[in-house]
CSV table of C-alpha atoms in Angstrom, one decimal:
chain,number,residue,atom,x,y,z
R,1,UNK,CA,83.6,179.1,35.6
R,2,UNK,CA,85.4,176.6,33.6
R,3,UNK,CA,87.4,178.3,30.9
R,4,UNK,CA,86.6,175.7,28.3
R,5,UNK,CA,83.3,173.7,27.7
R,6,UNK,CA,82.8,170.2,29.0
R,7,UNK,CA,83.6,167.8,26.1
R,8,UNK,CA,82.4,164.2,26.1
R,9,UNK,CA,84.1,161.5,24.1
R,10,UNK,CA,84.0,162.1,20.4
R,11,UNK,CA,82.4,158.7,19.9
R,12,UNK,CA,79.2,160.1,21.3
R,13,UNK,CA,79.0,162.8,18.6
R,14,UNK,CA,78.4,162.6,14.9
R,15,UNK,CA,80.4,165.5,13.4
R,16,UNK,CA,78.6,165.2,10.1
R,17,UNK,CA,75.3,166.1,11.6
R,18,UNK,CA,76.5,169.0,13.8
R,19,UNK,CA,74.6,172.2,12.8
R,20,UNK,CA,76.4,175.6,12.8
R,21,UNK,CA,76.7,177.4,16.2
R,22,UNK,CA,74.0,179.9,15.2
R,23,UNK,CA,71.5,177.1,15.3
R,24,UNK,CA,72.9,175.5,18.5
R,25,UNK,CA,72.2,176.1,22.1
R,26,UNK,CA,75.0,176.9,24.6
R,27,UNK,CA,74.3,176.1,28.2
R,28,UNK,CA,76.1,177.8,31.0
R,29,UNK,CA,75.4,176.1,34.3
R,30,UNK,CA,76.1,177.5,37.8
R,31,UNK,CA,77.8,174.6,39.5
R,32,UNK,CA,76.9,176.1,42.9
R,33,UNK,CA,73.1,176.2,42.2
R,34,UNK,CA,70.8,174.2,44.4
R,35,UNK,CA,69.8,171.6,41.8
R,36,UNK,CA,73.1,171.1,40.1
R,37,UNK,CA,75.2,168.0,40.8
R,38,UNK,CA,77.5,165.7,38.9
R,39,UNK,CA,74.6,163.6,37.7
R,40,UNK,CA,72.8,166.6,36.2
R,41,UNK,CA,76.0,167.9,34.6
R,42,UNK,CA,76.7,164.4,33.1
R,43,UNK,CA,73.1,164.3,31.7
R,44,UNK,CA,73.5,167.7,30.1
R,45,UNK,CA,76.8,166.6,28.7
R,46,UNK,CA,75.2,163.6,26.9
R,47,UNK,CA,72.3,165.6,25.5
R,48,UNK,CA,74.2,168.6,24.1
R,49,UNK,CA,76.5,168.8,21.2
R,50,UNK,CA,80.2,168.5,21.9
R,51,UNK,CA,81.6,171.7,23.4
R,52,UNK,CA,78.2,173.4,24.1
R,53,UNK,CA,78.2,172.9,27.9
R,54,UNK,CA,80.0,175.3,30.2
R,55,UNK,CA,80.0,174.7,34.0
R,56,UNK,CA,80.4,177.7,36.2
R,57,UNK,CA,82.2,177.3,39.5
R,58,UNK,CA,83.6,180.8,40.0
R,59,UNK,CA,81.9,184.0,38.9
R,60,UNK,CA,85.1,185.7,37.9
R,61,UNK,CA,85.5,183.4,34.8
R,62,UNK,CA,82.3,184.6,33.2
R,63,UNK,CA,84.1,187.0,30.9
R,64,UNK,CA,86.2,184.2,29.4
R,65,UNK,CA,83.1,182.1,28.8
R,66,UNK,CA,81.3,185.1,27.3
R,67,UNK,CA,84.2,185.7,24.9
R,68,UNK,CA,84.0,182.1,23.7
R,69,UNK,CA,80.2,182.2,23.3
R,70,UNK,CA,80.4,185.3,21.2
R,71,UNK,CA,83.4,184.2,19.1
R,72,UNK,CA,81.6,181.0,18.2
R,73,UNK,CA,78.4,182.8,17.3
R,74,UNK,CA,75.8,180.8,19.3
R,75,UNK,CA,72.2,181.7,18.5
R,76,UNK,CA,70.9,180.9,21.9
R,77,UNK,CA,72.5,180.9,25.3
R,78,UNK,CA,70.8,179.3,28.3
R,79,UNK,CA,71.8,180.0,31.8
R,80,UNK,CA,71.2,177.3,34.4
R,81,UNK,CA,70.9,178.8,37.9
R,82,UNK,CA,69.1,181.6,39.5
R,83,UNK,CA,68.6,185.3,38.6
R,84,UNK,CA,72.1,186.1,39.6
R,85,UNK,CA,73.6,183.6,37.1
R,86,UNK,CA,71.4,185.1,34.4
R,87,UNK,CA,72.5,188.6,35.3
R,88,UNK,CA,76.2,187.9,35.2
R,89,UNK,CA,76.1,185.9,32.0
R,90,UNK,CA,73.9,188.3,30.1
R,91,UNK,CA,76.0,191.3,31.2
R,92,UNK,CA,79.2,189.6,30.1
R,93,UNK,CA,77.9,188.3,26.8
R,94,UNK,CA,76.2,191.7,25.8
R,95,UNK,CA,79.4,193.6,26.7
R,96,UNK,CA,81.6,191.1,24.7
R,97,UNK,CA,79.3,191.1,21.7
R,98,UNK,CA,79.4,194.9,21.6
R,99,UNK,CA,83.2,194.8,21.9
R,100,UNK,CA,83.5,192.3,19.0
R,101,UNK,CA,80.8,194.0,16.9
R,102,UNK,CA,78.9,190.7,16.7
R,103,UNK,CA,75.1,189.9,17.1
R,104,UNK,CA,73.8,189.4,20.6
R,105,UNK,CA,72.3,185.9,21.0
R,106,UNK,CA,68.9,185.3,22.5
R,107,UNK,CA,68.9,184.1,26.1
R,108,UNK,CA,66.9,181.5,28.0
R,109,UNK,CA,66.6,179.9,31.3
R,110,UNK,CA,67.0,176.4,32.8
R,111,UNK,CA,65.4,176.7,36.2
R,112,UNK,CA,68.0,175.4,38.5
R,113,UNK,CA,68.7,178.0,41.1
R,114,UNK,CA,66.9,179.3,44.3
R,115,UNK,CA,65.8,182.7,43.0
R,116,UNK,CA,64.0,182.3,39.7
R,117,UNK,CA,62.0,185.5,39.2
R,118,UNK,CA,62.4,185.4,35.4
R,119,UNK,CA,61.0,181.9,35.3
R,120,UNK,CA,57.6,183.2,36.3
R,121,UNK,CA,57.7,185.7,33.5
R,122,UNK,CA,58.7,183.4,30.6
R,123,UNK,CA,57.0,180.1,31.8
R,124,UNK,CA,60.2,178.1,32.4
R,125,UNK,CA,59.3,175.0,34.5
R,126,UNK,CA,61.6,173.5,37.1
R,127,UNK,CA,64.1,171.2,35.4
R,128,UNK,CA,63.7,167.5,36.0
R,129,UNK,CA,66.5,165.1,34.9
R,130,UNK,CA,64.1,162.7,33.2
R,131,UNK,CA,62.7,165.5,31.0
R,132,UNK,CA,65.9,167.4,30.2
R,133,UNK,CA,66.0,166.1,26.6
R,134,UNK,CA,62.4,167.1,26.0
R,135,UNK,CA,63.0,170.5,27.6
R,136,UNK,CA,66.0,171.3,25.5
R,137,UNK,CA,64.3,170.1,22.3
R,138,UNK,CA,61.3,172.2,23.1
R,139,UNK,CA,63.6,175.2,23.5
R,140,UNK,CA,65.3,174.4,20.2
R,141,UNK,CA,62.3,173.9,18.1
R,142,UNK,CA,59.2,175.4,19.7
R,143,UNK,CA,59.9,178.2,22.1
R,144,UNK,CA,59.3,181.7,20.8
R,145,UNK,CA,61.0,184.8,22.1
R,146,UNK,CA,60.3,188.4,22.9
R,147,UNK,CA,62.3,191.6,23.6
R,148,UNK,CA,62.8,192.7,27.1
R,149,UNK,CA,64.7,195.6,28.5
R,150,UNK,CA,66.6,195.2,31.7
R,151,UNK,CA,67.7,197.4,34.6
R,152,UNK,CA,71.3,198.6,34.3
R,153,UNK,CA,73.3,199.3,37.5
R,154,UNK,CA,77.1,199.3,38.1
R,155,UNK,CA,77.7,197.7,34.7
R,156,UNK,CA,75.3,194.9,35.2
R,157,UNK,CA,72.1,194.1,33.2
R,158,UNK,CA,69.5,192.6,35.5
R,159,UNK,CA,65.8,192.2,35.8
R,160,UNK,CA,65.8,194.0,39.2
R,161,UNK,CA,67.9,195.6,41.8
R,162,UNK,CA,67.3,197.3,45.2
R,163,UNK,CA,68.5,198.9,48.4
R,164,UNK,CA,67.0,198.1,51.8
R,165,UNK,CA,65.4,195.1,53.5
R,166,UNK,CA,65.4,192.9,50.4
R,167,UNK,CA,69.2,193.3,50.1
R,168,UNK,CA,69.7,192.8,53.8
R,169,UNK,CA,67.8,189.5,53.7
R,170,UNK,CA,70.0,188.4,50.7
R,171,UNK,CA,73.2,189.4,52.5
R,172,UNK,CA,72.1,187.4,55.6
R,173,UNK,CA,71.0,184.5,53.4
R,174,UNK,CA,74.5,184.3,51.9
R,175,UNK,CA,76.1,184.2,55.4
R,176,UNK,CA,73.6,181.5,56.6
R,177,UNK,CA,74.1,179.4,53.4
R,178,UNK,CA,77.9,179.5,53.9
R,179,UNK,CA,77.5,178.4,57.5
R,180,UNK,CA,75.1,175.6,56.7
R,181,UNK,CA,77.2,174.4,53.9
R,182,UNK,CA,79.9,173.4,56.4
R,183,UNK,CA,77.7,171.2,58.5
R,184,UNK,CA,75.3,168.2,58.2
R,185,UNK,CA,72.6,170.3,56.5
R,186,UNK,CA,74.9,171.3,53.6
R,187,UNK,CA,72.6,169.7,51.0
R,188,UNK,CA,69.8,172.1,52.1
R,189,UNK,CA,72.0,175.2,52.3
R,190,UNK,CA,71.2,176.7,48.9
R,191,UNK,CA,67.4,176.8,49.3
R,192,UNK,CA,64.4,178.0,51.3
R,193,UNK,CA,65.8,176.7,54.6
R,194,UNK,CA,68.6,179.3,54.5
R,195,UNK,CA,66.2,182.0,53.6
R,196,UNK,CA,63.9,181.1,56.5
R,197,UNK,CA,66.8,180.9,59.0
R,198,UNK,CA,68.3,184.2,57.7
R,199,UNK,CA,65.1,186.1,57.8
R,200,UNK,CA,63.9,184.9,61.2
R,201,UNK,CA,67.2,184.9,63.1
R,202,UNK,CA,69.1,187.8,61.5
R,203,UNK,CA,67.2,190.1,59.1
R,204,UNK,CA,63.9,190.7,60.8
R,205,UNK,CA,65.2,191.0,64.4
R,206,UNK,CA,68.0,193.4,63.4
R,207,UNK,CA,65.6,195.5,61.3
R,208,UNK,CA,63.3,196.1,64.2
R,209,UNK,CA,66.0,197.9,66.1
R,210,UNK,CA,68.1,199.5,63.3
R,211,UNK,CA,67.3,203.0,62.1
R,212,UNK,CA,65.2,203.2,58.9
R,213,UNK,CA,67.5,204.7,56.3
R,214,UNK,CA,66.8,208.0,54.7
R,215,UNK,CA,66.6,208.0,50.9
R,216,UNK,CA,66.7,210.8,48.2
R,217,UNK,CA,65.7,209.7,44.7
R,218,UNK,CA,66.4,212.2,41.9
R,219,UNK,CA,65.1,211.8,38.3
R,220,UNK,CA,68.0,211.9,35.8
R,221,UNK,CA,66.1,210.9,32.6
R,222,UNK,CA,62.8,211.4,30.9
R,223,UNK,CA,59.6,212.4,32.7
R,224,UNK,CA,58.8,210.1,35.6
R,225,UNK,CA,55.3,209.4,36.8
R,226,UNK,CA,53.7,208.5,40.2
R,227,UNK,CA,51.2,205.7,40.0
R,228,UNK,CA,48.1,205.4,42.1
R,229,UNK,CA,45.5,202.6,42.5
R,230,UNK,CA,45.4,200.1,39.7
R,231,UNK,CA,48.4,201.7,38.1
R,232,UNK,CA,46.7,205.0,37.2
R,233,UNK,CA,49.0,208.0,36.8
R,234,UNK,CA,48.5,210.6,39.6
R,235,UNK,CA,49.9,214.1,39.7
R,236,UNK,CA,52.1,216.0,37.3
R,237,UNK,CA,55.1,214.5,35.5
R,238,UNK,CA,58.4,214.7,37.5
R,239,UNK,CA,61.0,216.3,35.2
R,240,UNK,CA,64.7,215.7,34.9
R,241,UNK,CA,66.6,217.0,37.9
R,242,UNK,CA,63.6,217.0,40.2
R,243,UNK,CA,63.3,214.9,43.4
R,244,UNK,CA,61.1,211.9,43.0
R,245,UNK,CA,61.1,210.9,46.7
R,246,UNK,CA,62.8,212.0,49.9
R,247,UNK,CA,62.3,210.4,53.3
R,248,UNK,CA,62.8,207.3,55.3
R,249,UNK,CA,62.0,204.0,53.6
R,250,UNK,CA,62.5,200.3,54.1
R,251,UNK,CA,63.2,199.5,50.4
R,252,UNK,CA,63.9,201.3,47.2
R,253,UNK,CA,64.0,198.9,44.2
R,254,UNK,CA,63.7,199.0,40.4
R,255,UNK,CA,62.5,196.2,38.1
R,256,UNK,CA,61.4,195.6,34.5
R,257,UNK,CA,59.5,192.4,35.5
R,258,UNK,CA,56.7,192.0,38.0
R,259,UNK,CA,58.2,189.3,40.1
R,260,UNK,CA,60.9,188.7,42.7
R,261,UNK,CA,61.7,185.0,43.4
R,262,UNK,CA,59.2,182.4,44.5
R,263,UNK,CA,56.4,184.2,42.6
R,264,UNK,CA,56.3,187.3,44.8
R,265,UNK,CA,54.6,190.0,42.6
R,266,UNK,CA,56.6,192.8,44.1
R,267,UNK,CA,56.4,195.1,41.0
R,268,UNK,CA,52.8,194.9,39.7
R,269,UNK,CA,53.2,197.8,37.3
R,270,UNK,CA,56.5,196.8,35.7
R,271,UNK,CA,54.8,195.9,32.4
R,272,UNK,CA,52.9,199.2,32.1
R,273,UNK,CA,55.3,200.8,29.6
R,274,UNK,CA,58.2,199.4,27.6
R,275,UNK,CA,60.1,202.7,27.8
R,276,UNK,CA,60.1,202.8,31.6
R,277,UNK,CA,61.1,200.6,34.5
R,278,UNK,CA,59.2,200.2,37.7
R,279,UNK,CA,60.4,202.0,40.8
R,280,UNK,CA,58.9,200.9,44.1
R,281,UNK,CA,59.5,202.6,47.4
R,282,UNK,CA,58.0,201.2,50.6
R,283,UNK,CA,57.7,202.8,54.0
R,284,UNK,CA,55.5,200.0,55.3
R,285,UNK,CA,56.0,198.9,58.9
R,286,UNK,CA,56.4,195.2,59.9
R,287,UNK,CA,52.9,194.9,61.4
R,288,UNK,CA,51.1,196.3,58.4
R,289,UNK,CA,53.2,194.1,56.1
R,290,UNK,CA,52.3,190.9,58.0
R,291,UNK,CA,48.6,191.9,58.2
R,292,UNK,CA,48.4,192.4,54.5
R,293,UNK,CA,50.9,189.8,53.4
R,294,UNK,CA,48.6,187.8,51.0
R,295,UNK,CA,47.6,191.0,49.0
R,296,UNK,CA,51.1,192.3,49.0
R,297,UNK,CA,52.4,188.9,47.7
R,298,UNK,CA,49.8,189.0,44.8
R,299,UNK,CA,50.6,192.6,44.0
R,300,UNK,CA,47.1,193.7,44.9
R,301,UNK,CA,47.9,195.9,47.8
R,302,UNK,CA,47.2,199.6,47.0
R,303,UNK,CA,48.0,202.0,49.9
R,304,UNK,CA,49.5,205.2,48.6
R,305,UNK,CA,50.5,206.2,52.2
R,306,UNK,CA,53.1,203.4,52.4
R,307,UNK,CA,53.7,202.2,48.8
R,308,UNK,CA,55.1,204.6,46.3
R,309,UNK,CA,55.2,203.4,42.7
R,310,UNK,CA,56.7,205.2,39.8
R,311,UNK,CA,57.6,204.7,36.2
R,312,UNK,CA,61.1,206.0,35.5
R,313,UNK,CA,64.0,205.5,33.1
R,314,UNK,CA,67.1,206.9,34.9
R,315,UNK,CA,67.5,207.8,38.6
R,316,UNK,CA,70.1,208.5,41.2
R,317,UNK,CA,69.5,207.0,44.7
R,318,UNK,CA,71.2,208.4,47.7
R,319,UNK,CA,70.9,206.7,51.1
R,320,UNK,CA,72.1,207.6,54.7
R,321,UNK,CA,73.4,205.6,56.4
R,322,UNK,CA,74.8,203.4,53.6
R,323,UNK,CA,72.8,200.2,53.3
R,324,UNK,CA,72.9,196.8,51.5
R,325,UNK,CA,72.4,196.7,47.8
R,326,UNK,CA,71.5,193.8,45.6
R,327,UNK,CA,71.5,193.2,41.8
R,328,UNK,CA,69.6,190.3,40.4
R,329,UNK,CA,69.3,188.8,43.8
R,330,UNK,CA,73.0,188.8,44.5
R,331,UNK,CA,74.3,191.0,47.4
R,332,UNK,CA,76.7,193.7,46.3
R,333,UNK,CA,77.7,195.2,49.7
R,334,UNK,CA,76.7,198.5,51.2
R,335,UNK,CA,76.2,201.6,49.1
R,336,UNK,CA,75.5,205.3,49.8
R,337,UNK,CA,74.7,206.2,46.2
R,338,UNK,CA,73.8,204.3,43.0
R,339,UNK,CA,72.6,205.2,39.6
R,340,UNK,CA,70.0,202.9,38.0
R,341,UNK,CA,68.7,203.2,34.5
R,342,UNK,CA,66.6,201.4,32.0
R,343,UNK,CA,69.0,199.6,29.6
R,344,UNK,CA,68.9,201.4,26.2
R,345,UNK,CA,69.1,198.1,24.2
R,346,UNK,CA,66.6,195.2,24.6
R,347,UNK,CA,67.7,191.6,24.6
R,348,UNK,CA,65.7,188.7,23.2
R,349,UNK,CA,64.5,186.2,25.8
R,350,UNK,CA,63.1,182.8,25.2
R,351,UNK,CA,59.5,182.9,26.3
R,352,UNK,CA,57.1,179.9,26.4
R,353,UNK,CA,54.2,182.3,26.6
R,354,UNK,CA,55.2,183.9,23.3
R,355,UNK,CA,53.9,182.6,19.9
R,356,UNK,CA,55.9,179.4,18.9
R,357,UNK,CA,58.7,179.8,16.4
R,358,UNK,CA,57.9,179.5,12.8
R,359,UNK,CA,59.0,176.2,11.2
């Protein structure tokens, strides 16, 4: 990430009309996102106030940008990229705001990346260059906001994280994207093509033959609840220290929003309670998955023999052998144990489905 904001010529700005930072929007754009190029960056540069655009090229510089955003006291911070960009920036900004003892800004999205699960939750439409001015003005003057709690894992705040086949696909996607980026198809590398190639040539074939990992999930927080058909609670509460699940599974994932990317409603009960996150464990085999794919995609598939849904707030996940782990759609490598909890403090998220801001 660039350590300082992109600053256009001063002749393009009227300093006498510049509002205080608390009323301004800072935009942090992932320069590696699918829809980001020099033309888009230049367009944003012309629309925004001087110094309000930050272009991310390397994830390691996020802390420096977060420090700048908090020190200036921006009221709204937009991330332009996928769910991974949102995860990194929100985590860095919240951490920095707490360190400085300053207010946490509200956050919003410019839908520029490949994975945009949050966009389905807050009604963010895909960015088009010709409507950027309108989109940003709408964010500034009309869009309401609501509180949302995130999943916390390994120091990151994210809408979701998981171990198993989803993380394997993301790991393979990153490898395929890097390979395609070096060839004639590089313009298509950060997109659906890489996902398709990764899934069909690497992830699915390898998963047919690899052993299904063994998981042990233990409750470390408040009472957890198993959910049955239509999200109804079944059985007795699972107390702190008790085992929630033990056995072989293809995926163990947590989320505070219903969606993965592309509108896949993977966590249909994530909105059930604001004091719990959704834990989904699946032991479904490939044939059953394919046969019921439309219902699974819509979040309508209820089969308690292969889908285990819980409401939890703090869990330990152990897995043998170690398997791939993802946070916010970004692969993190292999893990044998992780702790996942519901973040104690909510953030405010720009939401076009929320009531408009008062004028």
